[in-house]
Amino acid sequence: MKQLGDKLVDSPICDSNACYESEFQTENGLVKTWLCMTSGYTSNTTMTLDSEGLKQTLEYTADLIKDLRQDHEPPGGGEVLAWFPTAITLPNKGMIFPEPIKDTNDWGWTVVKAVPIPEEDQHKYPDATNPGVNYKFKMDMKNMKRYGKLEFMDAAEELGMFSKPTTNEN
């Protein structure tokens, strides 16, 4: 897969101009992806309403995310696509996910940061996908931060998604 380009476009979800569009060349052809940095909704050109990709997404996705689905034409026009709130996990930083707001019919974004697991306790956290490997970080579920449903970019900033990697200048 080769990335061909990216740009900001207008979001079909909330009309913001902060929808990140990327193009990739895959072995199956050109794929465009979108992530609205205001609403947190995402889609790609494989998510047409009759696609196998959408069927698989609906089979393996949490009910809340399925319930929040919206169908829209992509920026620039084209076949209607299914759009869903994203869930992002960065193992050494944390995660962002949609969560219902207690005692309401509304929802928002929750940020949970990753915290180091002391070396002497890492054996208690085996990685089921990599036998013999233990996790070095866990999610701090006691110190969640919550954001409104149109504050995805604030949640992403809280997680550190936009921080520049540090470099050694020696």
C-alpha positions in Angstrom: 0.0 0.0 0.0 1.4 3.4 -1.0 0.1 6.7 0.3 -0.6 9.1 -2.6 -1.6 12.2 -0.8 -3.7 13.8 1.9 -5.6 17.1 2.5 -8.3 18.7 4.5 -11.8 18.7 3.1 -15.3 19.6 4.3 -16.9 17.0 6.6 -20.3 15.5 5.5 -21.0 14.8 9.2 -20.7 18.3 10.8 -19.8 20.6 7.9 -16.4 21.5 9.5 -13.5 22.0 7.2 -11.3 19.7 9.3 -11.9 16.4 7.7 -8.6 14.6 6.9 -8.6 12.8 3.5 -5.9 10.4 2.5 -5.5 8.4 -0.7 -3.8 5.0 -0.9 -2.9 2.8 -3.8 -3.5 -0.8 -2.7 -3.3 -4.1 -4.7 -7.1 -3.8 -5.1 -7.0 -0.2 -6.4 -7.3 3.3 -5.1 -8.8 3.7 -1.6 -9.7 7.1 0.0 -10.1 7.4 3.7 -11.6 10.2 5.8 -11.4 11.1 9.5 -13.3 14.2 10.6 -11.2 15.8 13.3 -14.3 17.6 14.7 -16.8 14.8 15.0 -14.4 11.8 15.0 -16.4 10.0 12.3 -14.5 8.0 9.7 -15.2 6.2 6.5 -13.4 4.9 3.4 -14.3 4.1 -0.2 -14.7 0.4 0.7 -17.7 1.2 3.0 -20.4 1.3 0.3 -23.8 0.3 1.6 -23.7 -3.1 -0.1 -20.1 -3.9 0.5 -18.5 -6.9 2.2 -16.4 -4.4 4.2 -19.5 -2.9 5.7 -21.0 -6.3 6.5 -17.8 -7.3 8.4 -17.7 -4.0 10.2 -21.3 -4.5 11.4 -20.4 -8.0 12.5 -17.4 -7.1 14.6 -18.2 -3.5 15.9 -19.6 -2.6 19.3 -23.4 -1.8 19.4 -22.9 1.9 20.3 -20.7 2.5 17.3 -23.2 0.7 15.0 -26.0 2.7 16.5 -24.2 6.0 15.8 -23.6 5.1 12.1 -24.5 7.8 9.6 -24.7 7.3 5.8 -23.4 10.2 3.6 -21.8 10.9 0.2 -18.1 11.4 0.7 -16.5 14.8 0.3 -16.4 15.7 -3.4 -19.4 13.4 -4.1 -19.7 9.8 -5.0 -21.5 6.7 -3.8 -23.0 6.9 -0.3 -20.8 5.5 2.4 -21.3 4.3 6.0 -19.6 6.5 8.5 -18.8 5.5 12.1 -17.3 7.1 15.1 -13.7 6.0 15.3 -11.9 4.2 18.2 -8.2 4.7 18.4 -5.7 2.8 20.5 -2.1 3.8 20.7 -0.6 1.2 23.0 2.1 3.4 24.6 -0.2 6.5 24.8 -3.8 5.4 25.4 -7.1 5.3 23.6 -10.0 7.4 22.5 -13.5 5.9 22.1 -17.1 7.0 22.0 -19.0 6.4 25.2 -22.6 7.0 26.3 -23.2 9.8 28.7 -24.8 8.4 31.8 -28.5 9.2 32.3 -28.9 10.7 28.9 -29.5 9.6 25.3 -26.3 11.3 24.2 -22.7 10.3 23.9 -19.2 11.8 23.9 -15.5 11.0 23.5 -13.5 9.4 26.3 -9.7 9.5 26.6 -7.8 7.0 28.7 -4.1 7.3 28.9 -1.6 4.4 29.0 0.5 4.1 32.2 3.6 2.0 32.5 3.3 -1.4 34.2 6.2 -1.9 36.7 8.6 -4.5 35.4 8.0 -6.8 38.3 4.2 -6.8 37.5 4.4 -7.2 33.7 4.0 -11.0 34.0 0.4 -10.4 35.2 -0.3 -8.8 31.7 0.4 -11.4 29.0 -0.2 -10.5 25.4 -2.5 -13.2 24.1 -1.5 -12.6 20.5 2.3 -12.9 21.3 3.0 -15.9 23.5 5.9 -15.2 25.9 5.4 -11.4 25.6 3.9 -9.2 28.3 2.4 -5.7 28.0 4.5 -2.8 29.3 1.6 -0.4 29.5 -2.0 -0.6 30.7 -5.0 1.7 30.3 -5.6 4.0 33.4 -9.4 3.5 33.5 -9.6 5.5 36.8 -8.5 8.8 35.3 -10.6 9.1 32.2 -11.3 12.5 30.5 -14.5 13.1 28.7 -15.2 15.4 25.7 -18.3 16.4 23.8 -19.2 14.6 20.6 -17.8 17.5 18.4 -14.6 17.8 20.4 -12.7 14.9 18.9 -9.7 17.0 18.1 -9.5 18.1 21.8 -9.6 14.5 22.8 -6.9 13.6 20.3 -4.7 16.4 21.6 -5.2 15.2 25.2 -4.0 11.8 24.1 -0.9 13.3 22.4 -1.7 12.3 18.9 -0.3 15.6 17.5 2.9 15.8 19.6 6.1 15.6 17.6 8.5 12.7 18.2 11.5 13.7 20.3 14.9 13.4 18.6 18.3 13.0 20.1 20.5 15.9 19.0 23.8 14.3 20.0 
